[in-house]
Structure formats: structure tokens, C-alpha cells
């Protein structure tokens, strides 16, 4: 072979070939890894998309830098910008997307080993995926507590504070510390559940990475824990995280709902998926 011919990365697998692999190998240990891109179709902005991303639209909060809104030391000084934003992001107003329903369909078919999500919108749960099948690596709005004494704060009082854009303070009189939802801020440790489950990608017989820029560690390392000979499917607007570097990688670049529909077509699950989404 002429020396100067660039190595052609043979994507040994198309999505149809992955669907064949799923059927032929009785795949049942699928690990899904998702980010904000699977919730944009629900109306929740992602973080880093150039025009529409959250970080491009926080100017009104006069932050020193965009990610400060989720930074624990900035929050201690000034919790107001976060509570402005929380009012918009708070779960309950949004419906799961067809991508969330696809994760639930994998679960219903007994094929989901674990769904790792970076999202705080709880839409995987709302799509029907049971809590023990999900690792909310960056926490969620589901619970909240005082950042000083860690006393849990009542849900009803939190909902009220968020709807009024008020900053809630600790229920313990003598404390009075700031209350924050159990979302992992920059500068905070990830939940123990993330560390307990981080060996699962190595046990997967199929990995599906959807709607994430894979820019935030340690979540961004998960795809690299998947075994070399296990297919990794990226469903994302852009190529990220070194996906495509392995012969068994498949890149479905474009809108994730369309990519999921294409995958469902190849699996023969399209009707089931669409009817599940109608009911979501
Ligand atoms: N279809 C497919 N891909 C999409 C879509 C869509 N409809 N919308 C956005 N994307 C892609 C973007 O191209 C980008 O690659 O999803 C990715 C979203 O990346 P980010 O906005 O960085 O979101 P995410 O990866 O979840 O961010 C990770 O950063 O701010 C922290 O803690 C926060 O969990 C968040 C973490």
C-alpha cells in the first residue's frame, strides 16, 4: 500500500449493522450516557451550543463568567443568579423527548444496564425509567438541603421559593444557611452513585452516547471505559470525545431524536417507540 495513503477509518458498523449485532448477540447490557442535548427538543436549552446554549444567554445575570451560575463559591456569595435561572429550569413544565423514551424502551426490553445522565431535569424518570436504572451524575432538582448543616429542606417550601424566585434559607433556626437543590455545582463532589457505578461501562455489550459535548470530567471519561470490541454509538449534532476513533464506533451526527428514530427503525422498534412517546 502506498505509504502516503491516509489510514481509512473503517466504520465497520453502520447503525443497521449495530441493530443486527443487537439481535444476533441478544444484547442486554446497554449503557447509555446522556447530556443536555437530549432535552433541547423538550424546550430546555443546553449549555454550550453557540447561540441557544444557556451559557450564551446569561448576560442578564451579570455573572463574572457563565459557569459561575453553577459554581459553589460564587453561589455562597450571591445565590440570586442561580435562583433566577432555577425558576426557568425547574422540572414539571417539560415533557420527555423521544430520546428519553428510547432509554425507557431499552429498560422495558430488559436491555438497559444503566443510564448515566448529566442532566438535572429528571426527564429520564418522567419518561418511566426507574430510579435504580439511572445515575444522575450531576444530581437533580429532586431534593435540596442546607449547604452548611446539610439538613434536608421540604419540597413544598422549595417549590414555593423557586416559583417566587426567592432564596430559601435553612429550616434550622440557629443555622440559617443557604439552601441549594442537590445539583452538583462546579467545586462539589459527584454523588457516590456515580463512583459506585463507574465500572459498568466496562461491562456493557453496547454503549450509546447522546446529546453531550463530553467536556466535563469525570463524566466525560465514561465512554473510554467501554471495552475496545464493544460498539459505541454516538448520537449527537457534533463529533465529540474521541468517538469514531475505534473500528466499532458508529457516528449518527445530527439531531438526536432523528438519530434515535433511525436506530429504532433499524431495530424494528419504531412504532413501539412513537406510541410510547405519545403517552409520555
Ligand atoms: N440533537 C443532538 N445533539 C444535540 C442537540 C440535539 N437536538 N442539541 C444539542 N446537542 C449537542 C450539542 O452539539 C453538544 O455537543 O449536545 C451537546 C450539549 O453539550 P453541552 O451543552 O455542553 O451539555 P452537556 O454535555 O450536558 O454539559 C455537561 O456541563 O455545565 C455543565 O453540569 C453541566 O451537566 C452539564 C455539563
mmCIF file of C-alpha atoms and ligand atoms in Angstrom:
data_model
loop_
_atom_site.group_PDB
_atom_site.id
_atom_site.type_symbol
_atom_site.label_atom_id
_atom_site.label_comp_id
_atom_site.label_asym_id
_atom_site.label_seq_id
_atom_site.Cartn_x
_atom_site.Cartn_y
_atom_site.Cartn_z
ATOM 1 C CA UNK A 1 0.000 0.000 0.000
ATOM 2 C CA UNK A 2 1.449 3.418 -0.923
ATOM 3 C CA UNK A 3 2.902 4.955 2.270
ATOM 4 C CA UNK A 4 1.211 8.328 1.821
ATOM 5 C CA UNK A 5 -2.328 6.918 1.741
ATOM 6 C CA UNK A 6 -4.000 8.159 4.944
ATOM 7 C CA UNK A 7 -5.376 5.307 7.060
ATOM 8 C CA UNK A 8 -9.072 4.993 6.261
ATOM 9 C CA UNK A 9 -11.010 4.575 9.472
ATOM 10 C CA UNK A 10 -13.358 1.802 8.507
ATOM 11 C CA UNK A 11 -16.548 2.313 10.412
ATOM 12 C CA UNK A 12 -17.098 -1.412 10.412
ATOM 13 C CA UNK A 13 -20.532 -0.708 11.705
ATOM 14 C CA UNK A 14 -23.434 1.282 10.326
ATOM 15 C CA UNK A 15 -26.452 1.698 12.552
ATOM 16 C CA UNK A 16 -28.103 -1.149 10.640
ATOM 17 C CA UNK A 17 -25.087 -3.364 11.424
ATOM 18 C CA UNK A 18 -25.391 -2.379 15.104
ATOM 19 C CA UNK A 19 -29.079 -3.341 15.011
ATOM 20 C CA UNK A 20 -28.056 -6.741 13.567
ATOM 21 C CA UNK A 21 -25.435 -7.086 16.287
ATOM 22 C CA UNK A 22 -28.107 -6.292 18.924
ATOM 23 C CA UNK A 23 -30.427 -9.001 17.591
ATOM 24 C CA UNK A 24 -27.768 -11.640 16.860
ATOM 25 C CA UNK A 25 -25.957 -11.246 20.174
ATOM 26 C CA UNK A 26 -29.021 -10.942 22.383
ATOM 27 C CA UNK A 27 -27.589 -7.640 23.681
ATOM 28 C CA UNK A 28 -28.904 -6.878 27.167
ATOM 29 C CA UNK A 29 -26.260 -4.789 28.925
ATOM 30 C CA UNK A 30 -26.653 -1.420 27.228
ATOM 31 C CA UNK A 31 -25.069 1.582 28.936
ATOM 32 C CA UNK A 32 -26.450 4.963 27.894
ATOM 33 C CA UNK A 33 -24.601 8.237 28.555
ATOM 34 C CA UNK A 34 -26.542 11.454 28.008
ATOM 35 C CA UNK A 35 -26.281 15.211 28.298
ATOM 36 C CA UNK A 36 -28.343 18.346 27.766
ATOM 37 C CA UNK A 37 -28.655 17.748 24.012
ATOM 38 C CA UNK A 38 -31.393 15.142 24.567
ATOM 39 C CA UNK A 39 -33.562 17.703 26.395
ATOM 40 C CA UNK A 40 -33.264 20.637 23.966
ATOM 41 C CA UNK A 41 -36.241 19.274 21.999
ATOM 42 C CA UNK A 42 -38.222 19.470 25.278
ATOM 43 C CA UNK A 43 -37.505 23.209 25.360
ATOM 44 C CA UNK A 44 -34.634 23.129 27.858
ATOM 45 C CA UNK A 45 -31.553 24.897 26.453
ATOM 46 C CA UNK A 46 -28.284 23.011 26.538
ATOM 47 C CA UNK A 47 -25.193 24.743 27.932
ATOM 48 C CA UNK A 48 -22.677 25.213 25.156
ATOM 49 C CA UNK A 49 -24.483 25.404 21.801
ATOM 50 C CA UNK A 50 -23.229 28.711 20.341
ATOM 51 C CA UNK A 51 -26.439 30.757 20.083
ATOM 52 C CA UNK A 52 -29.062 28.855 22.023
ATOM 53 C CA UNK A 53 -26.931 27.447 24.842
ATOM 54 C CA UNK A 54 -27.533 28.585 28.411
ATOM 55 C CA UNK A 55 -24.015 29.923 28.778
ATOM 56 C CA UNK A 56 -24.544 32.246 25.798
ATOM 57 C CA UNK A 57 -27.744 33.645 27.308
ATOM 58 C CA UNK A 58 -26.931 34.542 30.916
ATOM 59 C CA UNK A 59 -25.784 38.128 30.251
ATOM 60 C CA UNK A 60 -28.806 39.464 32.183
ATOM 61 C CA UNK A 61 -27.441 37.818 35.357
ATOM 62 C CA UNK A 62 -24.172 39.874 35.190
ATOM 63 C CA UNK A 63 -22.029 36.873 36.056
ATOM 64 C CA UNK A 64 -18.215 37.163 36.180
ATOM 65 C CA UNK A 65 -18.250 34.156 33.803
ATOM 66 C CA UNK A 66 -21.149 31.965 32.620
ATOM 67 C CA UNK A 67 -20.384 28.806 34.621
ATOM 68 C CA UNK A 68 -20.366 30.879 37.857
ATOM 69 C CA UNK A 69 -24.119 30.330 37.998
ATOM 70 C CA UNK A 70 -23.340 26.709 38.928
ATOM 71 C CA UNK A 71 -20.203 27.427 40.993
ATOM 72 C CA UNK A 72 -20.471 26.684 44.723
ATOM 73 C CA UNK A 73 -18.158 29.501 45.890
ATOM 74 C CA UNK A 74 -19.966 32.075 43.721
ATOM 75 C CA UNK A 75 -23.311 30.722 44.996
ATOM 76 C CA UNK A 76 -22.212 31.303 48.615
ATOM 77 C CA UNK A 77 -21.510 34.959 47.816
ATOM 78 C CA UNK A 78 -24.507 35.507 45.584
ATOM 79 C CA UNK A 79 -27.206 32.808 45.229
ATOM 80 C CA UNK A 80 -29.599 35.124 43.365
ATOM 81 C CA UNK A 81 -28.477 34.378 39.756
ATOM 82 C CA UNK A 82 -28.917 30.649 40.341
ATOM 83 C CA UNK A 83 -32.453 31.145 41.702
ATOM 84 C CA UNK A 84 -33.291 33.366 38.723
ATOM 85 C CA UNK A 85 -32.239 30.513 36.447
ATOM 86 C CA UNK A 86 -33.794 27.761 38.604
ATOM 87 C CA UNK A 87 -37.185 29.408 38.074
ATOM 88 C CA UNK A 88 -36.844 28.674 34.341
ATOM 89 C CA UNK A 89 -35.228 25.248 34.604
ATOM 90 C CA UNK A 90 -37.347 23.766 37.404
ATOM 91 C CA UNK A 91 -38.813 20.385 36.383
ATOM 92 C CA UNK A 92 -42.549 19.928 35.906
ATOM 93 C CA UNK A 93 -43.033 22.176 32.874
ATOM 94 C CA UNK A 94 -41.282 19.893 30.382
ATOM 95 C CA UNK A 95 -42.182 16.650 28.625
ATOM 96 C CA UNK A 96 -39.706 13.857 27.916
ATOM 97 C CA UNK A 97 -38.383 13.710 24.341
ATOM 98 C CA UNK A 98 -38.374 10.679 22.077
ATOM 99 C CA UNK A 99 -34.718 10.211 23.073
ATOM 100 C CA UNK A 100 -35.742 9.845 26.731
ATOM 101 C CA UNK A 101 -38.434 7.359 25.629
ATOM 102 C CA UNK A 102 -35.819 5.339 23.742
ATOM 103 C CA UNK A 103 -33.896 4.896 27.010
ATOM 104 C CA UNK A 104 -37.136 3.742 28.668
ATOM 105 C CA UNK A 105 -37.779 1.336 25.776
ATOM 106 C CA UNK A 106 -34.352 -0.245 26.335
ATOM 107 C CA UNK A 107 -35.312 -0.619 30.014
ATOM 108 C CA UNK A 108 -38.730 -2.129 29.167
ATOM 109 C CA UNK A 109 -36.999 -4.687 26.928
ATOM 110 C CA UNK A 110 -34.708 -5.675 29.800
ATOM 111 C CA UNK A 111 -31.671 -4.385 27.913
ATOM 112 C CA UNK A 112 -30.678 -1.328 29.983
ATOM 113 C CA UNK A 113 -27.741 -1.942 32.295
ATOM 114 C CA UNK A 114 -27.560 1.731 33.360
ATOM 115 C CA UNK A 115 -28.431 5.207 32.095
ATOM 116 C CA UNK A 116 -25.798 7.748 33.133
ATOM 117 C CA UNK A 117 -27.105 11.278 32.704
ATOM 118 C CA UNK A 118 -25.571 14.713 33.312
ATOM 119 C CA UNK A 119 -28.992 16.311 33.148
ATOM 120 C CA UNK A 120 -30.780 17.750 36.189
ATOM 121 C CA UNK A 121 -34.225 17.848 34.580
ATOM 122 C CA UNK A 122 -35.402 14.381 35.783
ATOM 123 C CA UNK A 123 -36.847 13.700 32.305
ATOM 124 C CA UNK A 124 -35.464 10.135 32.252
ATOM 125 C CA UNK A 125 -37.573 9.415 35.368
ATOM 126 C CA UNK A 126 -40.578 11.192 33.832
ATOM 127 C CA UNK A 127 -40.162 9.001 30.726
ATOM 128 C CA UNK A 128 -40.601 5.979 33.011
ATOM 129 C CA UNK A 129 -37.025 4.837 33.607
ATOM 130 C CA UNK A 130 -36.865 3.577 37.240
ATOM 131 C CA UNK A 131 -34.586 5.500 39.597
ATOM 132 C CA UNK A 132 -32.300 2.482 40.201
ATOM 133 C CA UNK A 133 -31.555 2.274 36.452
ATOM 134 C CA UNK A 134 -30.387 5.905 36.340
ATOM 135 C CA UNK A 135 -27.206 7.560 37.603
ATOM 136 C CA UNK A 136 -27.823 11.308 37.829
ATOM 137 C CA UNK A 137 -24.108 12.122 37.785
ATOM 138 C CA UNK A 138 -24.674 15.850 38.325
ATOM 139 C CA UNK A 139 -27.549 15.387 40.766
ATOM 140 C CA UNK A 140 -31.006 16.810 40.136
ATOM 141 C CA UNK A 141 -33.690 19.151 41.438
ATOM 142 C CA UNK A 142 -35.434 16.171 43.075
ATOM 143 C CA UNK A 143 -34.159 17.032 46.584
ATOM 144 C CA UNK A 144 -32.496 20.027 48.300
ATOM 145 C CA UNK A 145 -30.623 20.796 51.544
ATOM 146 C CA UNK A 146 -28.740 23.456 53.517
ATOM 147 C CA UNK A 147 -25.169 23.830 52.199
ATOM 148 C CA UNK A 148 -23.869 24.416 55.754
ATOM 149 C CA UNK A 149 -25.598 21.923 58.060
ATOM 150 C CA UNK A 150 -26.925 19.663 55.215
ATOM 151 C CA UNK A 151 -30.400 19.479 56.777
ATOM 152 C CA UNK A 152 -32.902 18.500 54.073
ATOM 153 C CA UNK A 153 -35.297 21.244 53.041
ATOM 154 C CA UNK A 154 -39.013 20.498 52.448
ATOM 155 C CA UNK A 155 -40.021 20.031 48.763
ATOM 156 C CA UNK A 156 -43.164 22.172 49.066
ATOM 157 C CA UNK A 157 -41.229 25.101 50.533
ATOM 158 C CA UNK A 158 -38.600 24.743 47.795
ATOM 159 C CA UNK A 159 -41.203 24.771 45.031
ATOM 160 C CA UNK A 160 -42.681 27.924 46.558
ATOM 161 C CA UNK A 161 -39.303 29.668 46.813
ATOM 162 C CA UNK A 162 -38.406 28.781 43.219
ATOM 163 C CA UNK A 163 -41.753 29.909 41.854
ATOM 164 C CA UNK A 164 -41.290 33.246 43.651
ATOM 165 C CA UNK A 165 -37.552 33.457 42.698
ATOM 166 C CA UNK A 166 -36.770 33.748 46.428
ATOM 167 C CA UNK A 167 -33.585 32.433 48.036
ATOM 168 C CA UNK A 168 -34.540 29.781 50.630
ATOM 169 C CA UNK A 169 -32.634 29.542 53.914
ATOM 170 C CA UNK A 170 -32.103 26.601 56.234
ATOM 171 C CA UNK A 171 -35.122 25.376 58.223
ATOM 172 C CA UNK A 172 -32.931 25.082 61.349
ATOM 173 C CA UNK A 173 -33.308 28.439 63.120
ATOM 174 C CA UNK A 174 -29.807 28.509 64.620
ATOM 175 C CA UNK A 175 -28.279 27.745 61.188
ATOM 176 C CA UNK A 176 -29.918 29.982 58.592
ATOM 177 C CA UNK A 177 -27.552 28.694 55.867
ATOM 178 C CA UNK A 178 -28.321 28.854 52.139
ATOM 179 C CA UNK A 179 -30.440 26.051 50.665
ATOM 180 C CA UNK A 180 -29.445 24.549 47.299
ATOM 181 C CA UNK A 181 -31.005 21.754 45.215
ATOM 182 C CA UNK A 182 -28.902 18.563 45.139
ATOM 183 C CA UNK A 183 -27.378 19.588 41.806
ATOM 184 C CA UNK A 184 -23.619 19.077 41.594
ATOM 185 C CA UNK A 185 -22.069 22.538 41.309
ATOM 186 C CA UNK A 186 -18.572 23.140 39.988
ATOM 187 C CA UNK A 187 -16.358 22.642 43.035
ATOM 188 C CA UNK A 188 -18.551 19.895 44.529
ATOM 189 C CA UNK A 189 -18.058 16.123 44.554
ATOM 190 C CA UNK A 190 -20.218 13.924 42.333
ATOM 191 C CA UNK A 191 -22.762 11.661 44.064
ATOM 192 C CA UNK A 192 -21.463 8.393 45.492
ATOM 193 C CA UNK A 193 -23.757 6.576 42.998
ATOM 194 C CA UNK A 194 -21.523 7.815 40.161
ATOM 195 C CA UNK A 195 -18.366 6.325 41.679
ATOM 196 C CA UNK A 196 -20.195 3.116 42.672
ATOM 197 C CA UNK A 197 -21.322 2.551 39.060
ATOM 198 C CA UNK A 198 -18.393 3.797 37.041
ATOM 199 C CA UNK A 199 -17.189 0.226 36.359
ATOM 200 C CA UNK A 200 -20.422 -0.570 34.463
ATOM 201 C CA UNK A 201 -19.379 0.839 31.041
ATOM 202 C CA UNK A 202 -16.629 -1.833 31.029
ATOM 203 C CA UNK A 203 -19.369 -4.500 31.370
ATOM 204 C CA UNK A 204 -21.536 -3.080 28.576
ATOM 205 C CA UNK A 205 -22.250 -5.001 25.378
ATOM 206 C CA UNK A 206 -23.365 -1.756 23.716
ATOM 207 C CA UNK A 207 -22.778 1.911 24.609
ATOM 208 C CA UNK A 208 -24.979 4.773 23.393
ATOM 209 C CA UNK A 209 -23.724 8.343 23.933
ATOM 210 C CA UNK A 210 -26.311 11.061 23.210
ATOM 211 C CA UNK A 211 -26.553 14.839 23.399
ATOM 212 C CA UNK A 212 -23.359 15.709 25.221
ATOM 213 C CA UNK A 213 -20.218 17.686 24.434
ATOM 214 C CA UNK A 214 -18.231 15.386 26.769
ATOM 215 C CA UNK A 215 -16.402 18.424 28.140
ATOM 216 C CA UNK A 216 -16.934 17.936 31.885
ATOM 217 C CA UNK A 217 -14.925 15.366 33.816
ATOM 218 C CA UNK A 218 -15.193 12.810 35.289
ATOM 219 C CA UNK A 219 -18.382 12.036 33.296
ATOM 220 C CA UNK A 220 -16.548 12.652 30.002
ATOM 221 C CA UNK A 221 -14.277 9.649 30.684
ATOM 222 C CA UNK A 222 -17.132 7.108 30.786
ATOM 223 C CA UNK A 223 -17.080 6.263 27.027
ATOM 224 C CA UNK A 224 -13.371 5.410 27.271
ATOM 225 C CA UNK A 225 -14.156 2.725 29.902
ATOM 226 C CA UNK A 226 -16.150 0.728 27.296
ATOM 227 C CA UNK A 227 -14.230 -2.340 26.054
ATOM 228 C CA UNK A 228 -12.475 -1.948 22.691
ATOM 229 C CA UNK A 229 -14.610 -4.597 20.967
ATOM 230 C CA UNK A 230 -17.924 -3.190 22.229
ATOM 231 C CA UNK A 231 -19.769 -0.945 19.751
ATOM 232 C CA UNK A 232 -20.159 2.693 20.851
ATOM 233 C CA UNK A 233 -22.894 4.675 19.109
ATOM 234 C CA UNK A 234 -22.662 8.495 19.251
ATOM 235 C CA UNK A 235 -25.950 10.288 18.515
ATOM 236 C CA UNK A 236 -25.050 13.981 18.577
ATOM 237 C CA UNK A 237 -25.035 17.131 16.461
ATOM 238 C CA UNK A 238 -21.244 17.110 16.504
ATOM 239 C CA UNK A 239 -18.479 14.561 16.877
ATOM 240 C CA UNK A 240 -17.167 14.642 20.486
ATOM 241 C CA UNK A 241 -14.917 12.892 22.975
ATOM 242 C CA UNK A 242 -12.804 10.922 20.529
ATOM 243 C CA UNK A 243 -15.833 8.887 19.408
ATOM 244 C CA UNK A 244 -15.138 7.499 15.955
ATOM 245 C CA UNK A 245 -11.575 6.597 16.850
ATOM 246 C CA UNK A 246 -12.409 2.903 17.261
ATOM 247 C CA UNK A 247 -13.335 0.500 14.437
ATOM 248 C CA UNK A 248 -16.600 -0.407 16.194
ATOM 249 C CA UNK A 249 -17.697 3.196 16.786
ATOM 250 C CA UNK A 250 -20.757 4.466 14.923
ATOM 251 C CA UNK A 251 -21.400 8.195 14.481
ATOM 252 C CA UNK A 252 -25.008 9.291 13.939
ATOM 253 C CA UNK A 253 -24.327 13.014 13.620
ATOM 254 C CA UNK A 254 -27.432 15.196 13.673
ATOM 255 C CA UNK A 255 -30.493 15.748 15.814
ATOM 256 C CA UNK A 256 -30.678 13.063 18.496
ATOM 257 C CA UNK A 257 -34.428 12.473 18.124
ATOM 258 C CA UNK A 258 -33.866 11.780 14.400
ATOM 259 C CA UNK A 259 -30.870 9.555 15.173
ATOM 260 C CA UNK A 260 -32.900 7.619 17.747
ATOM 261 C CA UNK A 261 -35.728 7.174 15.206
ATOM 262 C CA UNK A 262 -33.210 5.839 12.658
ATOM 263 C CA UNK A 263 -31.857 3.412 15.242
ATOM 264 C CA UNK A 264 -35.415 2.359 16.206
ATOM 265 C CA UNK A 265 -36.250 1.778 12.524
ATOM 266 C CA UNK A 266 -33.221 -0.490 12.151
ATOM 267 C CA UNK A 267 -34.233 -2.377 15.321
ATOM 268 C CA UNK A 268 -37.886 -2.696 14.222
ATOM 269 C CA UNK A 269 -38.971 -0.702 17.292
ATOM 270 C CA UNK A 270 -40.214 2.486 15.611
ATOM 271 C CA UNK A 271 -43.956 2.015 16.187
ATOM 272 C CA UNK A 272 -43.471 0.975 19.791
ATOM 273 C CA UNK A 273 -41.226 3.983 20.351
ATOM 274 C CA UNK A 274 -43.592 6.515 18.786
ATOM 275 C CA UNK A 275 -46.603 5.222 20.746
ATOM 276 C CA UNK A 276 -44.567 5.303 23.976
ATOM 277 C CA UNK A 277 -43.659 8.919 23.235
ATOM 278 C CA UNK A 278 -47.289 9.876 22.591
ATOM 279 C CA UNK A 279 -48.156 8.615 26.072
ATOM 280 C CA UNK A 280 -45.154 10.254 27.799
HETATM 281 N N1 LIG B 1 -29.501 16.700 18.949
HETATM 282 C C1 LIG B 1 -28.248 16.202 19.045
HETATM 283 N N2 LIG B 1 -27.251 16.832 19.716
HETATM 284 C C2 LIG B 1 -27.563 17.999 20.304
HETATM 285 C C3 LIG B 1 -28.856 18.575 20.251
HETATM 286 C C4 LIG B 1 -29.849 17.864 19.533
HETATM 287 N N3 LIG B 1 -31.100 18.315 19.422
HETATM 288 N N4 LIG B 1 -28.829 19.766 20.933
HETATM 289 C C5 LIG B 1 -27.564 19.913 21.395
HETATM 290 N N5 LIG B 1 -26.811 18.858 21.021
HETATM 291 C C6 LIG B 1 -25.411 18.594 21.340
HETATM 292 C C7 LIG B 1 -24.519 19.803 21.225
HETATM 293 O O1 LIG B 1 -23.979 19.869 19.914
HETATM 294 C C8 LIG B 1 -23.434 19.450 22.252
HETATM 295 O O2 LIG B 1 -22.454 18.601 21.678
HETATM 296 O O3 LIG B 1 -25.401 18.214 22.703
HETATM 297 C C9 LIG B 1 -24.201 18.666 23.305
HETATM 298 C C10 LIG B 1 -24.565 19.525 24.509
HETATM 299 O O4 LIG B 1 -23.362 19.867 25.160
HETATM 300 P P1 LIG B 1 -23.418 20.823 26.436
HETATM 301 O O5 LIG B 1 -24.293 21.989 26.147
HETATM 302 O O6 LIG B 1 -22.001 21.040 26.857
HETATM 303 O O7 LIG B 1 -24.180 19.948 27.536
HETATM 304 P P2 LIG B 1 -23.568 18.786 28.412
HETATM 305 O O8 LIG B 1 -22.590 17.978 27.630
HETATM 306 O O9 LIG B 1 -24.722 18.070 29.014
HETATM 307 O O10 LIG B 1 -22.797 19.619 29.580
HETATM 308 C C11 LIG B 1 -22.156 18.854 30.566
HETATM 309 O O11 LIG B 1 -21.647 20.876 31.791
HETATM 310 O O12 LIG B 1 -22.377 22.871 32.638
HETATM 311 C C12 LIG B 1 -22.093 21.585 32.960
HETATM 312 O O13 LIG B 1 -23.029 20.336 34.684
HETATM 313 C C13 LIG B 1 -23.342 20.907 33.444
HETATM 314 O O14 LIG B 1 -24.118 18.666 33.044
HETATM 315 C C14 LIG B 1 -23.592 19.827 32.411
HETATM 316 C C15 LIG B 1 -22.197 19.575 31.871
#
